[in-house]
Coordinates of C-alpha atoms in Angstrom, one line a residue:
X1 CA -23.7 -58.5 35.7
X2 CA -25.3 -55.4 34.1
X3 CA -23.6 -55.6 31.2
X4 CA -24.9 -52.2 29.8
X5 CA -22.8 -50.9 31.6
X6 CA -19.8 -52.1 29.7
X7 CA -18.1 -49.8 27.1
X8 CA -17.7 -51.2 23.4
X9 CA -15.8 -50.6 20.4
X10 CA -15.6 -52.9 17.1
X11 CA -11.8 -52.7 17.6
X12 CA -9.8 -52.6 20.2
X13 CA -5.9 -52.0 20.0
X14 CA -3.3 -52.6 22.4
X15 CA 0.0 -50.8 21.8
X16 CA 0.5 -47.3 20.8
X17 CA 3.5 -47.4 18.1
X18 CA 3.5 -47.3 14.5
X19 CA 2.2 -50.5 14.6
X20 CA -1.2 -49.8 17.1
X21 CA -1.5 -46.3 15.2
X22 CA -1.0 -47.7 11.8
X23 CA -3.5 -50.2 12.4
X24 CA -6.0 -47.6 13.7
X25 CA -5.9 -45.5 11.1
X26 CA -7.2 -48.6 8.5
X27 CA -9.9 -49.3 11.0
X28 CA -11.1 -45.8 11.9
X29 CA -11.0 -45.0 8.4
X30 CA -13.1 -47.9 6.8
X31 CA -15.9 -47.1 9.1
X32 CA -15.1 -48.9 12.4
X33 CA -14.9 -47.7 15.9
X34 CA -11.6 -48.1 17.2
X35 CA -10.3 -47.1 20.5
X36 CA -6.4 -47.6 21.4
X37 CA -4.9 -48.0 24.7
X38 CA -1.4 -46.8 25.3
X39 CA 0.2 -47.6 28.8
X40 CA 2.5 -44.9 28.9
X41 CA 1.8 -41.2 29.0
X42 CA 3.2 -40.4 25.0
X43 CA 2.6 -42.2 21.7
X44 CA 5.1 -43.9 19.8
X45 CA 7.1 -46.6 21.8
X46 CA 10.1 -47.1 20.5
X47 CA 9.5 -44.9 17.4
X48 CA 9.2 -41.9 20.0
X49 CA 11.8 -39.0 20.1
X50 CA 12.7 -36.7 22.9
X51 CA 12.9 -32.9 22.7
X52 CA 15.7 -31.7 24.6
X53 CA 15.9 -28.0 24.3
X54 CA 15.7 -28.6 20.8
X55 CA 17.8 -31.7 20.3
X56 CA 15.1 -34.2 19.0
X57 CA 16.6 -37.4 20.2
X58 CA 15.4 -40.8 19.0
X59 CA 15.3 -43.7 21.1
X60 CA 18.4 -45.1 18.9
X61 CA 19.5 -44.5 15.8
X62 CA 16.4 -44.6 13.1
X63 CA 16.3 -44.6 9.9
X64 CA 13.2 -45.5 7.3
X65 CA 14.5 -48.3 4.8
X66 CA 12.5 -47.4 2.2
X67 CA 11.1 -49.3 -0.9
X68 CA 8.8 -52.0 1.6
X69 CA 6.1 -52.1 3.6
X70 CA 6.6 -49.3 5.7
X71 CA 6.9 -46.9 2.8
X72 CA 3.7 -48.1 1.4
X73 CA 1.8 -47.6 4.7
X74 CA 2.9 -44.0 5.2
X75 CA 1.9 -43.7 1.1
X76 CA -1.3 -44.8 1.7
X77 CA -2.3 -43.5 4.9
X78 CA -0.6 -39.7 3.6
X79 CA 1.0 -39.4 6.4
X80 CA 4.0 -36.2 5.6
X81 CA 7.9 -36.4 6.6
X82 CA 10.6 -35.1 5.1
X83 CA 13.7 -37.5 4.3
X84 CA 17.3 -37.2 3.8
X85 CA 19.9 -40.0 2.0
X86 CA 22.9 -39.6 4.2
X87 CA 25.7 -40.1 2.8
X88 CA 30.0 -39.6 3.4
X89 CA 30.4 -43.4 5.1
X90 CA 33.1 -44.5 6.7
X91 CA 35.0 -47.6 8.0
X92 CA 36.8 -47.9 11.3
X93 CA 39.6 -50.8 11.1
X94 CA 42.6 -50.5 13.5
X95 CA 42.3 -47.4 14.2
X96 CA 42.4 -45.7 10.8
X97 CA 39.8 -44.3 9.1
X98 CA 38.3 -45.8 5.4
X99 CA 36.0 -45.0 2.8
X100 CA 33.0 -47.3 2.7
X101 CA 32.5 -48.9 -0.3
X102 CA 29.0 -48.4 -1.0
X103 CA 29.2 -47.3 -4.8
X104 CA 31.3 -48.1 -7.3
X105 CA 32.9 -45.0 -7.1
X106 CA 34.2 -45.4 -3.3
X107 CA 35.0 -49.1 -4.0
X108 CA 37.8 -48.1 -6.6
X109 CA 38.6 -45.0 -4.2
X110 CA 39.0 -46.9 -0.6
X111 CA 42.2 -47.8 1.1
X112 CA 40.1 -50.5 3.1
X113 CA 41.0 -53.1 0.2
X114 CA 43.4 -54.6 -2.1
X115 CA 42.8 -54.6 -5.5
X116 CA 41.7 -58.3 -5.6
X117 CA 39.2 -57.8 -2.5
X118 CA 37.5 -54.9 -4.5
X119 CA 37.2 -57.4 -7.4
X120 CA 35.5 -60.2 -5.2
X121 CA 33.1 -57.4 -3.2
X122 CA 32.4 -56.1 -6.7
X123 CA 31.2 -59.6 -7.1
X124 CA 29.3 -60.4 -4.6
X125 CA 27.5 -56.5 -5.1
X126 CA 26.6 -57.6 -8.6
X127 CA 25.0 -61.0 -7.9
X128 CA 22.6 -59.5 -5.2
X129 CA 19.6 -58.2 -7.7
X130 CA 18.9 -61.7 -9.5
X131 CA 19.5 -63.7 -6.2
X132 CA 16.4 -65.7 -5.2
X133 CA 16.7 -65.2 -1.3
X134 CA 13.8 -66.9 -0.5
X135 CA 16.4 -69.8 -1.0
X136 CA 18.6 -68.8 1.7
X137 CA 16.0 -68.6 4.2
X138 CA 18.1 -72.1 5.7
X139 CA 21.0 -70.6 5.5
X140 CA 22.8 -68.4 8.3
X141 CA 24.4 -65.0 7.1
X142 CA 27.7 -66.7 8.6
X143 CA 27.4 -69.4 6.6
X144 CA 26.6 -67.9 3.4
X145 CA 29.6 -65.3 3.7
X146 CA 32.1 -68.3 4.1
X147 CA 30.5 -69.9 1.2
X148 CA 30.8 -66.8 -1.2
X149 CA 33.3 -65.5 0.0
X150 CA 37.2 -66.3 -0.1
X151 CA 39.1 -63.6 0.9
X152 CA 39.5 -62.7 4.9
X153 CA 39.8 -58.7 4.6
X154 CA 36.5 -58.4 2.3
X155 CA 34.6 -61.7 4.8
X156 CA 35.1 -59.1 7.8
X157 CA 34.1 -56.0 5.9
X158 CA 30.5 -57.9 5.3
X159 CA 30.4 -59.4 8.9
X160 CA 30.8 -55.9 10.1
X161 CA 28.4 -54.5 7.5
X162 CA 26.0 -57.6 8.0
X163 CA 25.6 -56.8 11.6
X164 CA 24.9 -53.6 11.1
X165 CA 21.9 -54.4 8.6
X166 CA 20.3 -57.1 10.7
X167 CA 20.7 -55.7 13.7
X168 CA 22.5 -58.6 15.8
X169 CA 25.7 -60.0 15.6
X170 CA 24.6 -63.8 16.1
X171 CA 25.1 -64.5 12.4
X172 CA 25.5 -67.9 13.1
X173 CA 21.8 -67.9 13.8
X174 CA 20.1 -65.1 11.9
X175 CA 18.7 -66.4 8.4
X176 CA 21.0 -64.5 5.3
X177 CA 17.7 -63.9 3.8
X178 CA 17.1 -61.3 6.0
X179 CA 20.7 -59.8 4.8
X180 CA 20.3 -60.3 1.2
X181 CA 16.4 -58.9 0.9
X182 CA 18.3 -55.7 2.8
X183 CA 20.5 -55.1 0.7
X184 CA 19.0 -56.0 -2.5
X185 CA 16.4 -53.4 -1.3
X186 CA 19.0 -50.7 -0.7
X187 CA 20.7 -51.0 -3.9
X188 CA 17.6 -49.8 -5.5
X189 CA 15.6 -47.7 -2.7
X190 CA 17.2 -45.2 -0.4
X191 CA 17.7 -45.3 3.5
X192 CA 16.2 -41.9 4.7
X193 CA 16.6 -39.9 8.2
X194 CA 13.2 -37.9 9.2
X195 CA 13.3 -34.2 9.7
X196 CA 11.7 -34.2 13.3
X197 CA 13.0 -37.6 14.5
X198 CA 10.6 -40.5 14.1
X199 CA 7.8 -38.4 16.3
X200 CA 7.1 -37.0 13.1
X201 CA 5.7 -40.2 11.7
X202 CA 3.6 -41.1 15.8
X203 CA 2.5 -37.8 15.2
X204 CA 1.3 -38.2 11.3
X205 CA 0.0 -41.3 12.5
X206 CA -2.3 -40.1 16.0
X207 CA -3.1 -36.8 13.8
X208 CA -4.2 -39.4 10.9
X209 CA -5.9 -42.0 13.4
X210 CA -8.1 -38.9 15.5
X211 CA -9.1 -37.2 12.1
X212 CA -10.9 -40.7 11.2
X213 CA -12.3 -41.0 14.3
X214 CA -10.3 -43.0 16.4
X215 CA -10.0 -42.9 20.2
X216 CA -6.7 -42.8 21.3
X217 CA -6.6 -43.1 25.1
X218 CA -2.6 -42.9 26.7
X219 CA -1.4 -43.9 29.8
X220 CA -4.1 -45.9 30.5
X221 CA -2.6 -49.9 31.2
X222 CA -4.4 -53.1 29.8
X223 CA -4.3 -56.2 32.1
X224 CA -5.6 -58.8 30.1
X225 CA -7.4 -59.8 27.0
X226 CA -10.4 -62.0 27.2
X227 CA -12.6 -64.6 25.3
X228 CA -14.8 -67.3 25.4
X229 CA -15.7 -70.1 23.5
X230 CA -12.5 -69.5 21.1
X231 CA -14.0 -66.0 20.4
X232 CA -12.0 -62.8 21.8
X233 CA -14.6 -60.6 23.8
X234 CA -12.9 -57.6 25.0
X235 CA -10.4 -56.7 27.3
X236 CA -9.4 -55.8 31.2
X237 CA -8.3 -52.5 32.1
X238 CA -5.9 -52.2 35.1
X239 CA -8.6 -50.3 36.7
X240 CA -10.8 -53.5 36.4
X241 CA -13.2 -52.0 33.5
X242 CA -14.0 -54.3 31.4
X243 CA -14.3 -53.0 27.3
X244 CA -16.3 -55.5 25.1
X245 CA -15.1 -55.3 21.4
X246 CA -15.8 -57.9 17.8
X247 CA -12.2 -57.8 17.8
X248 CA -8.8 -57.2 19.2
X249 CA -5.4 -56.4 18.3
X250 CA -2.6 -56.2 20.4
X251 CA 0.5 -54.3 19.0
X252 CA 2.7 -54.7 21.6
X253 CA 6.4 -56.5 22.1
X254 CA 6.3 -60.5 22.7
X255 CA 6.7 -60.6 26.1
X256 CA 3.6 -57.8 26.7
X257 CA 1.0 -60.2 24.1
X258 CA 2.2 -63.1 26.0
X259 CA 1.6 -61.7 29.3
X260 CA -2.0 -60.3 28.2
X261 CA -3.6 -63.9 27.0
X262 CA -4.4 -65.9 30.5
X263 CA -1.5 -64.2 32.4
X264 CA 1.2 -65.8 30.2
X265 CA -0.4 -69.3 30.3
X266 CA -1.9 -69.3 26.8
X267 CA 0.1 -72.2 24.8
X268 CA -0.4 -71.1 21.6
X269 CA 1.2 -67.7 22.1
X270 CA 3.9 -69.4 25.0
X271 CA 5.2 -71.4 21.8
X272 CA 5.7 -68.2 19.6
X273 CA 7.3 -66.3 22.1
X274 CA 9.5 -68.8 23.7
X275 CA 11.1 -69.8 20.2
X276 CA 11.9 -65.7 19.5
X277 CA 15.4 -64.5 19.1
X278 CA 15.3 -60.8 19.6
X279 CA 17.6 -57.9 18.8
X280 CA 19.1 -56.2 21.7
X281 CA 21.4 -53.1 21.6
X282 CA 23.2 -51.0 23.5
X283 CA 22.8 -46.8 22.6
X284 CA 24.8 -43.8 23.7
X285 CA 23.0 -40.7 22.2
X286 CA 24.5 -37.3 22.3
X287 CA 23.2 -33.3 22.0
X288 CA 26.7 -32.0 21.3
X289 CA 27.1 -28.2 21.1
X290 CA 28.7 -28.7 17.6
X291 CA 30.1 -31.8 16.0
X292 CA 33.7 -31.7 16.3
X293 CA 34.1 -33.6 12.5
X294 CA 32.0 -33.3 10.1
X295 CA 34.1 -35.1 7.4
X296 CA 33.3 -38.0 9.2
X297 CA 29.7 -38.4 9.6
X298 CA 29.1 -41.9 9.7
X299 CA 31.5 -45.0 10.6
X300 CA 31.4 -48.7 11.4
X301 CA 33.7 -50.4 13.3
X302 CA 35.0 -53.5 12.2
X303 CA 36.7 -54.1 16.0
X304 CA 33.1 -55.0 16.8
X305 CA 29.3 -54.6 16.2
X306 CA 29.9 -51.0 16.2
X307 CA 28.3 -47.8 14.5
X308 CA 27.8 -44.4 15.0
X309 CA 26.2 -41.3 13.0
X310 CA 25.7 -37.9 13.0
X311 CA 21.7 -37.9 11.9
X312 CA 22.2 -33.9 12.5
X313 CA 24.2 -33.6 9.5
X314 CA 21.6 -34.3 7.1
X315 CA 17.7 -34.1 9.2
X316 CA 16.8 -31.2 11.2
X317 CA 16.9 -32.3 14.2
X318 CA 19.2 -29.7 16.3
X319 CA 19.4 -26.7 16.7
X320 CA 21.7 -24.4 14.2
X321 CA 25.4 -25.0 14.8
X322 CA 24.4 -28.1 17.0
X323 CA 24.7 -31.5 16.4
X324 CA 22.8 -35.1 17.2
X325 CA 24.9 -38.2 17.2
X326 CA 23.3 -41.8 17.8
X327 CA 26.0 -44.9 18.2
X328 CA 25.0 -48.3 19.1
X329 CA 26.6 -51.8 20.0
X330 CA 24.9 -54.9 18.2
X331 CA 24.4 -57.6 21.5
X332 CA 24.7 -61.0 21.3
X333 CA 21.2 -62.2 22.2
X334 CA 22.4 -66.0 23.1
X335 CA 24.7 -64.6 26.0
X336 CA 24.4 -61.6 28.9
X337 CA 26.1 -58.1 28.1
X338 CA 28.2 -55.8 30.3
X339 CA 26.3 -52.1 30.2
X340 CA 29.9 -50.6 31.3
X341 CA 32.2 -52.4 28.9
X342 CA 29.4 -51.6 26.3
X343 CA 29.5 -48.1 27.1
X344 CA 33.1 -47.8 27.1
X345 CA 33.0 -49.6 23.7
X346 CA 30.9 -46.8 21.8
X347 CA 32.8 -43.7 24.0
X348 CA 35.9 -45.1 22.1
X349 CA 34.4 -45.4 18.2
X350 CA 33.3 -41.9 19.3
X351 CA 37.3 -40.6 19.8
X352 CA 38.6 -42.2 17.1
X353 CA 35.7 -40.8 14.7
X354 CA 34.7 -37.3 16.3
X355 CA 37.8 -36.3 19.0
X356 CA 37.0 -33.6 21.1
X357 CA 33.6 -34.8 21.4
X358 CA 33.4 -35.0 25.1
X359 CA 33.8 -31.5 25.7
X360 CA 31.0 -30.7 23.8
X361 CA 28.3 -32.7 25.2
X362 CA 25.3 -30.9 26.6
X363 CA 22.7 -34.0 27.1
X364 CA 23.9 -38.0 27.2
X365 CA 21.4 -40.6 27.1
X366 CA 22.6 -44.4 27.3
X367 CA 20.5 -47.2 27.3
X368 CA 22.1 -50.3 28.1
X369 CA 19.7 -52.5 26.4
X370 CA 16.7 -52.1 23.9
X371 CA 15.4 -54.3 21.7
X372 CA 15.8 -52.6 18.2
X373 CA 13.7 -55.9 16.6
X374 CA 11.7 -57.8 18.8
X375 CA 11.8 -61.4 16.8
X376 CA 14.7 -61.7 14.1
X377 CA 14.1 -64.7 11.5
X378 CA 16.3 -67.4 12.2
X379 CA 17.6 -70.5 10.6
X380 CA 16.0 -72.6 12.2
X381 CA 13.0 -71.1 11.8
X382 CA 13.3 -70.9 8.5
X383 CA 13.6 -67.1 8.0
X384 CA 10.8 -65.0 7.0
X385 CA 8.3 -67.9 6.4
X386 CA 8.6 -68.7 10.0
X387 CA 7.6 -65.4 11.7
X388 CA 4.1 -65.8 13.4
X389 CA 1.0 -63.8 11.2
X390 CA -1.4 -62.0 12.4
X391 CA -4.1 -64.4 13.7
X392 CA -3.2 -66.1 17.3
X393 CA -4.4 -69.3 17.1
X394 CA -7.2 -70.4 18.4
X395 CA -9.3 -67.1 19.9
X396 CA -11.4 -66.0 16.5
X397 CA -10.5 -62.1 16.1
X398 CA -7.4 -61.8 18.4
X399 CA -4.8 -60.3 16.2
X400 CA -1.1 -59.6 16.6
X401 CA 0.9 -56.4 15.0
X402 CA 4.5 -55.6 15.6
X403 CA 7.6 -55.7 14.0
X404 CA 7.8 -59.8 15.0
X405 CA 5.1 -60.1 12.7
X406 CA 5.0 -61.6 9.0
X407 CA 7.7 -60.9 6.8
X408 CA 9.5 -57.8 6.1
X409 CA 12.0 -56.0 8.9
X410 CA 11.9 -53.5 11.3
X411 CA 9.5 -50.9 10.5
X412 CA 8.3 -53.3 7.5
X413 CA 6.9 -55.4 9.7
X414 CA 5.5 -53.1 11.5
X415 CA 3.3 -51.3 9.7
X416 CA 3.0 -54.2 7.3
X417 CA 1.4 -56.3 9.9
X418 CA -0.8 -53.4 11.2
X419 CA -1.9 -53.4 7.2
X420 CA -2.7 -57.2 7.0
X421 CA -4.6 -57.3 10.4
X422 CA -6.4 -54.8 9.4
X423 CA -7.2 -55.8 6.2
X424 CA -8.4 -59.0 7.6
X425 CA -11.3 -57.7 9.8
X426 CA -12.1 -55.9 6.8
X427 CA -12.1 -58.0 4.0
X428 CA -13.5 -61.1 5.6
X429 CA -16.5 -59.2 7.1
X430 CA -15.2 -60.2 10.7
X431 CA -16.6 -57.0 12.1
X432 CA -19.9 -57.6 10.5
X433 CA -21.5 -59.3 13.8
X434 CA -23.2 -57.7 16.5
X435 CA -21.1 -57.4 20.1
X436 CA -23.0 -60.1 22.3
X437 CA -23.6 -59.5 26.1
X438 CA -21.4 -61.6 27.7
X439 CA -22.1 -62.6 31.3
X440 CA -18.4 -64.5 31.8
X441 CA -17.6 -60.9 31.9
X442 CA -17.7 -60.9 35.7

């Protein structure tokens, strides 16, 4: 094999989201050559937004939870967005419409409880900042609400809410330390929505990653990873090229890594994936012509793993006198969903919060089933602690980054785990060694 041929790179990254992109930008700018493969024709996965005659669309509602990881990585890598707090929340229970308690100031003011319940949420609210919730890392969010909680109409206020926060309504499996490090985070730290949809962060990020050097090559499919000896060597393309690197990272979902380490065979990585419980939901997204109330922005549905908001209201992300709405359905990842019935579900949040809505539509988007988190810590894997890191095991230099990896949630992970892998080529000199010809490259 003439291996001069081959193309080469020090790093190698598989996946174009804020995880791939975050993780090019480290590299690139600490000196290494980094070239990024994206299978699809745009940037961003998930994080991408779609301009529809100016209705900027996100893939689902998104918002940046700020005060973690993710906030640090845009910090540190300067990459500019404007943010909005929303705000005006709302509660959906039997068909009337409540304020949510979110401040001290709506809890005395809703109609949602009794004066005892607003005593026993005010509770549980104060408690959050000194809790340890390392400790509840065992514990599901289910169980934890029963425990704390006595009184039914405030329990189902805080399943509804805790769905909404982790992103899944099997509570029964979902470790409550995801819930409490939420929500201790948003007591101090606020929840923004971008000006520009999240394609203003992919594009901060490419803009960021091509400055420093990196090579950023789209729709352009990687087959497989490969390595010898325990030591990653490059990868495949579909095309059959083969791209020799020191290192490889592949920022991709679970089932994509999996599928890329000896076509899905590779034990280590089978274990990881096949012990995931993911985060599927169910979006309707709507470019309305106007939105019909705007008194009542947001609203969660205590019927059901419900919620809907009008991003519009607060980022600019319509045109003027238009409006953007994203709702979404939590799914049960333990059993299979109806795409109708879910459908159905959200069109009927949407006529009890904005009526009149459906005359106003001008684009509809529903997708049936996305994963908004691709590996939620469970209890039984004993919450953050049991999320994979970075490092697969056994192949030197193959790295993982996504938002199943290390601690932190959603877009914390994410970019946090871009960070760390990153951080570990760097600091431990792992790119230091010279790319070696090798002839199992065939």
């Amino acid at each position: 094999m003439d291996t001069a041929k081959l193309q080469q790179a020090d790093v190698l990254i598989v996946g174009g989201g804020l995880a791939g992109l975050s993780a090019a930008c480290y590299l690139a700018r600490s000196g290494a050559s980094v070239r990024l493969y994206e299978k699809s024709t745009g940037l961003g996965g998930r994080a991408s937004t779609t301009n529809y005659d100016g209705f900027l669309l996100n893939r689902g509602a998104h918002a940046l939870y700020t005060g973690g990881a993710a906030e640090e990585v845009l910090q540190e890598l300067a990459i500019p967005y404007n943010g909005h707090k929303p705000g005006s929340l709302y509660v959906l229970r039997q068909g009337k419409l409540h304020v949510f308690p979110a401040s001290v100031g709506s809890l005395l003011q809703t109609s949602l409880l009794s004066f005892r319940d607003k005593l026993e949420l005010g509770r549980f609210f104060s408690k959050l900042p000194t809790l340890k919730t390392e400790e509840l890392a065992r514990v599901s969010v289910n169980s934890w609400l029963h425990e704390t909680i006595k009184r039914p109409r405030v329990r189902e206020f805080l399943t509804m809410f805790a769905c909404t926060n982790v992103y899944s309504s099997a509570l029964d499996l979902v470790s409550a330390e995801v819930l409490a490090y939420k929500l201790q985070l948003s007591l101090k730290h606020p929840i923004l929505y971008i000006d520009g949809g999240w394609q203003t962060l992919v594009e901060g990020l490419r803009q960021a990653a091509v400055r420093a050097g990196a090579q950023l090559i789209n729709n352009c499919r990687v087959e497989a990873v490969e390595y010898t000896a325990g030591q990653v060597q490059g990868i495949q393309l579909a095309n059959g090229q083969r791209v020799q690197a020191k290192a490889v990272i592949i920022a991709t979902t679970p089932q994509e890594a999996l599928k890329l380490v000896e076509d899905g065979s590779y034990a280590p990585l089978q274990q990881i994936v096949q012990d995931l419980l993911p985060a599927p939901v169910a979006c309707l997204d709507l470019a309305l012509s106007r939105l019909p109330d705007p008194t009542h922005p947001i609203v969660q549905d205590t019927a059901g793993p419900h919620f809907m908001t009008s991003q519009s209201l607060y980022a600019r992300i319509a045109p003027e006198g238009g409006a953007v709405i994203h709702t979404f359905k939590l799914l049960d990842p333990t059993r299979p969903s109806e795409p109708q019935e879910d459908e159905r579900a959200l069109e009927r949040l949407l006529d009890s919060a904005q009526p009149g809505w459906r005359e106003l539509v001008l684009k509809r988007v529903f997708l049936p089933h996305i994963q908004a988190v691709g590996m939620l810590p469970t209890v039984a894997s004993g919450g953050y602690a049991g999320r994979p890191g970075p490092q697969v095991p056994g192949i030197h230099n193959l790295l993982l980054a996504g938002d199943w990896i290390g601690a932190g949630f959603l877009a914390d992970a994410s970019l946090g785990s871009a960070r760390q892998a990153a951080r570990l080529l760097l600091q431990e000199g792992r790119l230091n060694t010279r790319i070696e010809a090798i002839s199992v490259l065939q």
